[in-house]
PDB file of C-alpha atoms in Angstrom:
ATOM      1  CA  MET U   1     100.350 101.360  88.031  1.00  0.00           C
ATOM      2  CA  ALA U   2     103.665 102.572  86.499  1.00  0.00           C
ATOM      3  CA  ARG U   3     106.241  99.490  85.396  1.00  0.00           C
ATOM      4  CA  HIS U   4     109.855 100.912  84.592  1.00  0.00           C
ATOM      5  CA  ALA U   5     112.843  98.501  83.500  1.00  0.00           C
ATOM      6  CA  LEU U   6     116.216  99.221  84.836  1.00  0.00           C
ATOM      7  CA  THR U   7     119.288  99.671  82.638  1.00  0.00           C
ATOM      8  CA  GLY U   8     122.948 100.828  83.425  1.00  0.00           C
ATOM      9  CA  GLN U   9     126.060  99.234  84.702  1.00  0.00           C
ATOM     10  CA  SER U  10     125.420  98.655  88.196  1.00  0.00           C
ATOM     11  CA  PRO U  11     121.599  98.207  89.321  1.00  0.00           C
ATOM     12  CA  PRO U  12     121.456  97.552  93.179  1.00  0.00           C
ATOM     13  CA  ARG U  13     120.469  93.761  93.994  1.00  0.00           C
ATOM     14  CA  LEU U  14     117.401  92.762  95.314  1.00  0.00           C
ATOM     15  CA  THR U  15     118.613  92.405  98.418  1.00  0.00           C
ATOM     16  CA  GLU U  16     118.969  96.314  98.503  1.00  0.00           C
ATOM     17  CA  THR U  17     115.181  96.557  97.736  1.00  0.00           C
ATOM     18  CA  ILE U  18     114.411  98.809 100.658  1.00  0.00           C
ATOM     19  CA  VAL U  19     117.045 101.024 100.313  1.00  0.00           C
ATOM     20  CA  PHE U  20     116.690 101.689  96.495  1.00  0.00           C
ATOM     21  CA  ALA U  21     112.914 102.038  96.905  1.00  0.00           C
ATOM     22  CA  GLU U  22     113.526 104.970  99.261  1.00  0.00           C
ATOM     23  CA  THR U  23     115.384 106.967  96.678  1.00  0.00           C
ATOM     24  CA  VAL U  24     112.546 106.085  94.006  1.00  0.00           C
ATOM     25  CA  HIS U  25     110.509 107.562  96.737  1.00  0.00           C
ATOM     26  CA  ARG U  26     112.477 110.846  97.295  1.00  0.00           C
ATOM     27  CA  ALA U  27     112.777 111.422  93.142  1.00  0.00           C
ATOM     28  CA  LEU U  28     109.328 110.911  92.615  1.00  0.00           C
ATOM     29  CA  ALA U  29     107.841 113.183  95.667  1.00  0.00           C
ATOM     30  CA  GLU U  30     110.635 115.812  93.875  1.00  0.00           C
ATOM     31  CA  LEU U  31     109.624 115.406  90.295  1.00  0.00           C
ATOM     32  CA  SER U  32     105.916 115.536  91.615  1.00  0.00           C
ATOM     33  CA  ASN U  33     106.165 118.959  93.481  1.00  0.00           C
ATOM     34  CA  GLY U  34     105.193 117.027  96.822  1.00  0.00           C
ATOM     35  CA  SER U  35     102.266 114.963  95.771  1.00  0.00           C
ATOM     36  CA  PRO U  36     100.632 113.408  98.595  1.00  0.00           C
ATOM     37  CA  VAL U  37     100.675 109.920  96.733  1.00  0.00           C
ATOM     38  CA  PHE U  38     104.465 109.716  96.639  1.00  0.00           C
ATOM     39  CA  THR U  39     105.175 111.436  99.731  1.00  0.00           C
ATOM     40  CA  SER U  40     102.356 109.743 101.875  1.00  0.00           C
ATOM     41  CA  CYS U  41     101.481 113.169 103.759  1.00  0.00           C
ATOM     42  CA  ASP U  42      98.905 115.787 103.012  1.00  0.00           C
ATOM     43  CA  ARG U  43      99.772 119.335 102.295  1.00  0.00           C
ATOM     44  CA  SER U  44     100.335 120.052 105.929  1.00  0.00           C
ATOM     45  CA  HIS U  45     102.488 117.153 106.409  1.00  0.00           C
ATOM     46  CA  LYS U  46     100.208 114.848 108.258  1.00  0.00           C
ATOM     47  CA  PRO U  47     100.542 111.303 107.600  1.00  0.00           C
ATOM     48  CA  LEU U  48      97.892 109.628 105.270  1.00  0.00           C
ATOM     49  CA  GLN U  49      95.654 107.138 106.511  1.00  0.00           C
ATOM     50  CA  GLY U  50      95.247 103.778 104.842  1.00  0.00           C
ATOM     51  CA  HIS U  51      97.404 102.265 101.835  1.00  0.00           C
ATOM     52  CA  GLY U  52      96.147 104.410  98.667  1.00  0.00           C
ATOM     53  CA  HIS U  53      99.242 106.174  98.509  1.00  0.00           C
ATOM     54  CA  ALA U  54     102.429 104.912  96.416  1.00  0.00           C
ATOM     55  CA  HIS U  55     103.968 101.229  96.979  1.00  0.00           C
ATOM     56  CA  ILE U  56     107.427 100.758  95.075  1.00  0.00           C
ATOM     57  CA  LEU U  57     108.254  97.105  94.278  1.00  0.00           C
ATOM     58  CA  CYS U  58     110.991  95.967  92.867  1.00  0.00           C
ATOM     59  CA  GLN U  59     111.305  92.491  90.759  1.00  0.00           C
ATOM     60  CA  SER U  60     114.615  90.458  89.693  1.00  0.00           C
ATOM     61  CA  ASN U  61     113.780  88.601  86.813  1.00  0.00           C
ATOM     62  CA  ARG U  62     117.463  87.618  85.657  1.00  0.00           C
ATOM     63  CA  GLY U  63     118.041  86.486  89.319  1.00  0.00           C
ATOM     64  CA  GLN U  64     115.507  83.541  88.519  1.00  0.00           C
ATOM     65  CA  GLY U  65     118.521  82.066  86.584  1.00  0.00           C
ATOM     66  CA  GLN U  66     122.169  81.208  86.744  1.00  0.00           C
ATOM     67  CA  ASP U  67     122.895  84.446  84.679  1.00  0.00           C
ATOM     68  CA  GLY U  68     123.001  87.316  86.912  1.00  0.00           C
ATOM     69  CA  GLN U  69     123.422  88.097  90.305  1.00  0.00           C
ATOM     70  CA  GLY U  70     120.139  88.969  91.689  1.00  0.00           C
ATOM     71  CA  GLU U  71     120.133  92.426  90.515  1.00  0.00           C
ATOM     72  CA  ILE U  72     116.919  94.445  90.461  1.00  0.00           C
ATOM     73  CA  THR U  73     115.352  94.457  86.713  1.00  0.00           C
ATOM     74  CA  HIS U  74     112.286  96.218  87.397  1.00  0.00           C
ATOM     75  CA  ILE U  75     110.188  98.402  89.457  1.00  0.00           C
ATOM     76  CA  THR U  76     106.667  98.864  89.710  1.00  0.00           C
ATOM     77  CA  VAL U  77     105.110 101.925  91.489  1.00  0.00           C
ATOM     78  CA  TYR U  78     101.308 101.008  92.171  1.00  0.00           C
ATOM     79  CA  ALA U  79      98.776 103.473  94.139  1.00  0.00           C
ATOM     80  CA  PRO U  80      95.231 102.205  94.723  1.00  0.00           C
ATOM     81  CA  VAL U  81      93.967 106.041  94.656  1.00  0.00           C
ATOM     82  CA  GLY U  82      95.760 106.254  90.904  1.00  0.00           C
ATOM     83  CA  PHE U  83      97.685 108.889  89.482  1.00  0.00           C
ATOM     84  CA  ARG U  84      96.441 112.120  88.191  1.00  0.00           C
ATOM     85  CA  PHE U  85      98.575 114.247  85.596  1.00  0.00           C
ATOM     86  CA  PRO U  86     100.813 115.335  88.024  1.00  0.00           C
ATOM     87  CA  GLU U  87     102.115 111.712  88.886  1.00  0.00           C
ATOM     88  CA  GLN U  88     101.869 110.346  85.523  1.00  0.00           C
ATOM     89  CA  TRP U  89     104.235 113.382  84.574  1.00  0.00           C
ATOM     90  CA  ALA U  90     106.325 112.510  87.168  1.00  0.00           C
ATOM     91  CA  LEU U  91     106.576 108.791  86.542  1.00  0.00           C
ATOM     92  CA  HIS U  92     107.689 109.755  82.626  1.00  0.00           C
ATOM     93  CA  ARG U  93     110.246 112.226  84.340  1.00  0.00           C
ATOM     94  CA  LEU U  94     111.816 109.194  86.246  1.00  0.00           C
ATOM     95  CA  LYS U  95     114.608 108.351  84.098  1.00  0.00           C
ATOM     96  CA  GLU U  96     117.719 108.443  86.653  1.00  0.00           C
ATOM     97  CA  ILE U  97     118.331 107.473  90.164  1.00  0.00           C
ATOM     98  CA  TYR U  98     121.527 108.438  91.894  1.00  0.00           C
ATOM     99  CA  ASP U  99     122.433 106.959  95.478  1.00  0.00           C
ATOM    100  CA  GLU U 100     125.044 108.672  97.878  1.00  0.00           C
ATOM    101  CA  LYS U 101     127.717 107.719  96.025  1.00  0.00           C
ATOM    102  CA  GLU U 102     126.663 109.155  93.150  1.00  0.00           C
ATOM    103  CA  SER U 103     126.196 106.060  91.117  1.00  0.00           C
ATOM    104  CA  GLY U 104     123.576 106.178  88.595  1.00  0.00           C
ATOM    105  CA  VAL U 105     120.887 103.713  87.373  1.00  0.00           C
ATOM    106  CA  GLN U 106     118.800 104.439  84.122  1.00  0.00           C
ATOM    107  CA  LEU U 107     115.067 103.558  83.952  1.00  0.00           C
ATOM    108  CA  ALA U 108     112.823 103.206  81.216  1.00  0.00           C
ATOM    109  CA  LEU U 109     109.111 103.716  81.609  1.00  0.00           C
ATOM    110  CA  LEU U 110     107.505 100.448  80.049  1.00  0.00           C
ATOM    111  CA  GLY U 111     103.938 101.515  80.599  1.00  0.00           C
ATOM    112  CA  LEU U 112     100.892 102.708  82.461  1.00  0.00           C
ATOM    113  CA  GLY U 113      97.935 100.686  83.370  1.00  0.00           C
ATOM    114  CA  ARG U 114      96.419  98.339  85.811  1.00  0.00           C
ATOM    115  CA  PRO U 115      98.129  95.287  87.846  1.00  0.00           C
ATOM    116  CA  GLU U 116      95.923  93.073  85.422  1.00  0.00           C
ATOM    117  CA  ASP U 117      97.706  94.744  82.349  1.00  0.00           C
ATOM    118  CA  PHE U 118     101.056  93.449  83.200  1.00  0.00           C
ATOM    119  CA  GLY U 119     100.727  90.289  85.699  1.00  0.00           C
ATOM    120  CA  GLY U 120     102.010  87.200  84.031  1.00  0.00           C
ATOM    121  CA  THR U 121     104.990  84.468  83.626  1.00  0.00           C
ATOM    122  CA  ASP U 122     106.456  85.551  79.902  1.00  0.00           C
ATOM    123  CA  GLN U 123     109.628  87.702  81.131  1.00  0.00           C
ATOM    124  CA  GLU U 124     110.513  88.141  77.643  1.00  0.00           C
ATOM    125  CA  LYS U 125     107.201  90.501  77.429  1.00  0.00           C
ATOM    126  CA  ASN U 126     108.284  91.803  80.505  1.00  0.00           C
ATOM    127  CA  GLU U 127     105.319  90.173  82.015  1.00  0.00           C
ATOM    128  CA  CYS U 128     105.546  90.546  86.454  1.00  0.00           C
ATOM    129  CA  LEU U 129     104.601  87.467  88.871  1.00  0.00           C
ATOM    130  CA  LEU U 130     103.973  90.540  91.767  1.00  0.00           C
ATOM    131  CA  LEU U 131     101.203  91.585  89.397  1.00  0.00           C
ATOM    132  CA  ALA U 132      99.763  88.119  88.626  1.00  0.00           C
ATOM    133  CA  LYS U 133      96.168  86.773  89.960  1.00  0.00           C
ATOM    134  CA  SER U 134      96.513  83.645  91.878  1.00  0.00           C
ATOM    135  CA  ARG U 135      95.304  81.463  94.843  1.00  0.00           C
ATOM    136  CA  SER U 136      98.883  80.842  95.955  1.00  0.00           C
ATOM    137  CA  TRP U 137     101.638  83.325  96.898  1.00  0.00           C
ATOM    138  CA  ILE U 138     105.224  82.826  97.802  1.00  0.00           C
ATOM    139  CA  SER U 139     107.629  85.553  99.971  1.00  0.00           C
ATOM    140  CA  ARG U 140     109.955  87.417  97.140  1.00  0.00           C
ATOM    141  CA  THR U 141     111.140  90.145 100.099  1.00  0.00           C
ATOM    142  CA  PRO U 142     110.800  89.335 103.729  1.00  0.00           C
ATOM    143  CA  PHE U 143     107.723  89.914 105.595  1.00  0.00           C
ATOM    144  CA  LEU U 144     108.475  92.382 108.720  1.00  0.00           C
ATOM    145  CA  PRO U 145     105.899  91.955 111.695  1.00  0.00           C
ATOM    146  CA  THR U 146     104.948  94.926 113.159  1.00  0.00           C
ATOM    147  CA  ARG U 147     103.547  93.324 116.847  1.00  0.00           C
ATOM    148  CA  HIS U 148     105.001  91.156 119.190  1.00  0.00           C
ATOM    149  CA  PRO U 149     104.267  87.820 120.525  1.00  0.00           C
ATOM    150  CA  LYS U 150     101.662  87.792 123.072  1.00  0.00           C
ATOM    151  CA  VAL U 151     101.738  85.897 126.607  1.00  0.00           C
ATOM    152  CA  THR U 152     100.032  85.606 129.596  1.00  0.00           C
ATOM    153  CA  ARG U 153     101.102  86.335 132.833  1.00  0.00           C
ATOM    154  CA  ALA U 154     102.250  82.606 133.512  1.00  0.00           C
ATOM    155  CA  GLY U 155     104.423  83.099 130.304  1.00  0.00           C
ATOM    156  CA  VAL U 156     102.024  81.036 128.175  1.00  0.00           C
ATOM    157  CA  PRO U 157     101.683  81.894 124.515  1.00  0.00           C
ATOM    158  CA  ASN U 158      98.494  83.634 124.029  1.00  0.00           C
ATOM    159  CA  ARG U 159      96.532  81.991 121.168  1.00  0.00           C
ATOM    160  CA  ASP U 160      93.520  82.684 119.125  1.00  0.00           C
ATOM    161  CA  ALA U 161      90.578  80.539 118.109  1.00  0.00           C
ATOM    162  CA  ARG U 162      92.919  78.831 115.142  1.00  0.00           C
ATOM    163  CA  GLY U 163      95.747  78.263 117.843  1.00  0.00           C
ATOM    164  CA  LEU U 164      97.993  80.823 116.472  1.00  0.00           C
ATOM    165  CA  GLN U 165     100.130  82.842 119.137  1.00  0.00           C
ATOM    166  CA  ILE U 166      98.576  86.499 119.017  1.00  0.00           C
ATOM    167  CA  GLY U 167     101.349  88.819 117.583  1.00  0.00           C
ATOM    168  CA  SER U 168     103.401  85.856 116.140  1.00  0.00           C
ATOM    169  CA  PRO U 169     104.754  86.473 112.512  1.00  0.00           C
ATOM    170  CA  GLU U 170     101.864  84.474 111.158  1.00  0.00           C
ATOM    171  CA  HIS U 171      99.068  85.439 113.054  1.00  0.00           C
ATOM    172  CA  ASP U 172     100.572  89.322 112.255  1.00  0.00           C
ATOM    173  CA  LEU U 173     100.663  88.400 108.555  1.00  0.00           C
ATOM    174  CA  GLY U 174      96.952  87.525 108.477  1.00  0.00           C
ATOM    175  CA  ARG U 175      96.369  90.864 110.479  1.00  0.00           C
ATOM    176  CA  LEU U 176      97.768  92.802 108.044  1.00  0.00           C
ATOM    177  CA  LEU U 177      96.200  90.971 104.744  1.00  0.00           C
ATOM    178  CA  ARG U 178      92.589  91.785 106.120  1.00  0.00           C
ATOM    179  CA  LEU U 179      93.626  95.202 106.523  1.00  0.00           C
ATOM    180  CA  ALA U 180      94.851  95.400 103.153  1.00  0.00           C
ATOM    181  CA  GLY U 181      91.442  94.077 101.676  1.00  0.00           C
ATOM    182  CA  PHE U 182      92.539  91.096 101.154  1.00  0.00           C
ATOM    183  CA  PRO U 183      90.696  87.283 102.405  1.00  0.00           C
ATOM    184  CA  ASP U 184      91.900  85.183 105.002  1.00  0.00           C
ATOM    185  CA  PRO U 185      94.367  82.591 103.958  1.00  0.00           C
ATOM    186  CA  ALA U 186      93.489  79.347 103.542  1.00  0.00           C
ATOM    187  CA  ASP U 187      96.766  77.887 104.652  1.00  0.00           C
ATOM    188  CA  VAL U 188      99.978  79.759 105.541  1.00  0.00           C
ATOM    189  CA  GLU U 189     103.279  77.766 105.290  1.00  0.00           C
ATOM    190  CA  PRO U 190     106.551  79.056 106.222  1.00  0.00           C
ATOM    191  CA  VAL U 191     109.415  79.262 103.811  1.00  0.00           C
ATOM    192  CA  PRO U 192     113.205  79.800 104.834  1.00  0.00           C
ATOM    193  CA  CYS U 193     114.352  81.779 101.711  1.00  0.00           C
ATOM    194  CA  THR U 194     114.010  83.080  98.349  1.00  0.00           C
ATOM    195  CA  SER U 195     116.080  82.610  94.894  1.00  0.00           C
ATOM    196  CA  SER U 196     118.139  85.238  93.630  1.00  0.00           C
ATOM    197  CA  GLY U 197     121.097  85.381  91.265  1.00  0.00           C
ATOM    198  CA  GLY U 198     120.865  81.047  91.098  1.00  0.00           C
ATOM    199  CA  ARG U 199     121.377  80.573  94.750  1.00  0.00           C
ATOM    200  CA  ASP U 200     119.182  80.534  97.925  1.00  0.00           C
ATOM    201  CA  VAL U 201     119.284  83.824  99.734  1.00  0.00           C
ATOM    202  CA  PRO U 202     117.948  83.873 103.132  1.00  0.00           C
ATOM    203  CA  TRP U 203     115.448  86.456 104.846  1.00  0.00           C
ATOM    204  CA  HIS U 204     118.557  87.879 106.960  1.00  0.00           C
ATOM    205  CA  ALA U 205     120.438  88.676 103.762  1.00  0.00           C
ATOM    206  CA  PHE U 206     118.012  91.645 103.104  1.00  0.00           C
ATOM    207  CA  ILE U 207     118.216  95.276 104.394  1.00  0.00           C
ATOM    208  CA  ARG U 208     115.342  95.306 106.601  1.00  0.00           C
ATOM    209  CA  ARG U 209     115.644  98.820 108.224  1.00  0.00           C
ATOM    210  CA  ARG U 210     114.398 101.974 106.102  1.00  0.00           C
ATOM    211  CA  GLU U 211     117.045 105.014 106.385  1.00  0.00           C
ATOM    212  CA  LYS U 212     114.268 107.690 107.397  1.00  0.00           C
ATOM    213  CA  GLY U 213     110.452 107.361 107.870  1.00  0.00           C
ATOM    214  CA  GLN U 214     108.023 106.432 110.407  1.00  0.00           C
ATOM    215  CA  GLY U 215     106.900 103.100 111.882  1.00  0.00           C
ATOM    216  CA  LYS U 216     109.347 100.308 112.879  1.00  0.00           C
ATOM    217  CA  PRO U 217     109.230  96.316 112.906  1.00  0.00           C
ATOM    218  CA  ALA U 218     109.135  94.355 115.842  1.00  0.00           C
ATOM    219  CA  VAL U 219     111.769  94.369 118.380  1.00  0.00           C
ATOM    220  CA  ASP U 220     114.008  91.861 116.809  1.00  0.00           C
ATOM    221  CA  GLY U 221     113.509  93.361 112.855  1.00  0.00           C
ATOM    222  CA  ALA U 222     113.728  89.726 111.783  1.00  0.00           C
ATOM    223  CA  GLY U 223     112.463  89.085 108.279  1.00  0.00           C
ATOM    224  CA  TYR U 224     109.953  85.787 107.615  1.00  0.00           C
ATOM    225  CA  GLY U 225     108.655  84.205 104.437  1.00  0.00           C
ATOM    226  CA  PHE U 226     105.597  82.437 103.887  1.00  0.00           C
ATOM    227  CA  ARG U 227     103.740  80.559 101.140  1.00  0.00           C
ATOM    228  CA  ILE U 228     100.167  81.467 101.519  1.00  0.00           C
ATOM    229  CA  ARG U 229      97.099  79.920  99.777  1.00  0.00           C
ATOM    230  CA  PHE U 230      93.812  81.738  99.334  1.00  0.00           C
ATOM    231  CA  ALA U 231      90.412  79.705  98.837  1.00  0.00           C
ATOM    232  CA  GLU U 232      89.977  81.866  95.316  1.00  0.00           C
ATOM    233  CA  PRO U 233      92.671  83.837  93.087  1.00  0.00           C
ATOM    234  CA  VAL U 234      93.592  87.497  94.265  1.00  0.00           C
ATOM    235  CA  GLN U 235      95.077  90.130  92.086  1.00  0.00           C
ATOM    236  CA  GLY U 236      98.377  91.250  93.248  1.00  0.00           C
ATOM    237  CA  PRO U 237     100.336  92.874  94.394  1.00  0.00           C
ATOM    238  CA  VAL U 238     100.629  91.222  97.733  1.00  0.00           C
ATOM    239  CA  ALA U 239     102.999  93.637  99.803  1.00  0.00           C
ATOM    240  CA  VAL U 240     102.090  93.987 103.581  1.00  0.00           C
ATOM    241  CA  GLY U 241     103.922  94.722 107.245  1.00  0.00           C
ATOM    242  CA  TYR U 242     106.540  97.278 107.974  1.00  0.00           C
ATOM    243  CA  GLY U 243     108.339  98.537 104.843  1.00  0.00           C
ATOM    244  CA  GLY U 244     105.140  97.503 102.340  1.00  0.00           C
ATOM    245  CA  HIS U 245     105.335 100.417 100.593  1.00  0.00           C
ATOM    246  CA  PHE U 246     109.206  99.969 100.135  1.00  0.00           C
ATOM    247  CA  GLY U 247     109.318  96.784  98.338  1.00  0.00           C
ATOM    248  CA  MET U 248     109.209  94.656 101.672  1.00  0.00           C
ATOM    249  CA  GLY U 249     107.119  91.997 102.498  1.00  0.00           C
ATOM    250  CA  GLY U 250     106.347  91.726  98.955  1.00  0.00           C
ATOM    251  CA  PHE U 251     105.278  88.221  97.494  1.00  0.00           C
ATOM    252  CA  GLU U 252     104.843  86.832  93.949  1.00  0.00           C
ATOM    253  CA  ALA U 253     102.401  84.205  92.261  1.00  0.00           C
ATOM    254  CA  ASP U 254     103.259  80.543  92.836  1.00  0.00           C
ATOM    255  CA  GLU U 255     100.645  78.350  91.264  1.00  0.00           C
ATOM    256  CA  ILE U 256      99.652  80.528  88.339  1.00  0.00           C
ATOM    257  CA  ASP U 257      97.020  78.341  87.011  1.00  0.00           C
ATOM    258  CA  ASN U 258      94.929  81.130  86.319  1.00  0.00           C
ATOM    259  CA  ILE U 259      97.393  82.716  83.908  1.00  0.00           C
ATOM    260  CA  ALA U 260      98.846  79.732  82.376  1.00  0.00           C
ATOM    261  CA  GLY U 261      95.609  77.673  82.193  1.00  0.00           C
ATOM    262  CA  ILE U 262      97.211  74.688  83.557  1.00  0.00           C
ATOM    263  CA  PRO U 263      98.256  74.411  87.285  1.00  0.00           C
ATOM    264  CA  HIS U 264     101.681  74.932  87.810  1.00  0.00           C
ATOM    265  CA  ASP U 265     103.865  75.261  90.895  1.00  0.00           C
ATOM    266  CA  ARG U 266     106.896  77.112  89.905  1.00  0.00           C
ATOM    267  CA  TYR U 267     108.726  75.949  93.143  1.00  0.00           C
ATOM    268  CA  GLY U 268     107.573  72.458  93.393  1.00  0.00           C
TER     269      GLY U 268
END
């Protein structure tokens, strides 16, 4: 993975994560001369299977307090398959991002490594809650389901052995976590919003659709948030659902007992 800090006068806000991540994606594809790790397609333009290609995750450090306006302060480019020299060279060259209005954002590479090298709670050291290891995780960007709730012919919700409606957001979250290699959560609790720029930000305030690309969210396109707890600590990042490679469905460590040494709930 690679971690960059954003600099400049007008960085995008966390609510614009999916748009900014798409812009970063296009820049890395160009800088790497079309590396499949960044394009998510092979050389014949066939989409890659699995989730080994790059995820672009956005973080807002200042947005946790009253000072900022919820701006994106860092990006993390994470690929389970790793980065070879061409991808590493592109990540080193990723220094400016321009949107359609030619408004520029500068980036500074903080380092390359593994998630555990950057996970933690000390923002002064540029540590990242998205990359921590924890039993408990809470939504930072909206989870966008890809399936729809199922009902019987009589219109009754079709439920699984645990009583969850099949295809509901909570059920789809569990399915996608398993596909990503995570264990089943021991507990899942809905949360209505995140905190950014010193205020509560509901999930509908986020841009939730990609401008281009394949795949689509469930019909209503609504966003959801959850606190999920695992029986044992899991290593971040945790990002699933529609747009998961573009910053959506991102969770950050909530109870970080395995990092600080003392159980601590940041939202409790």
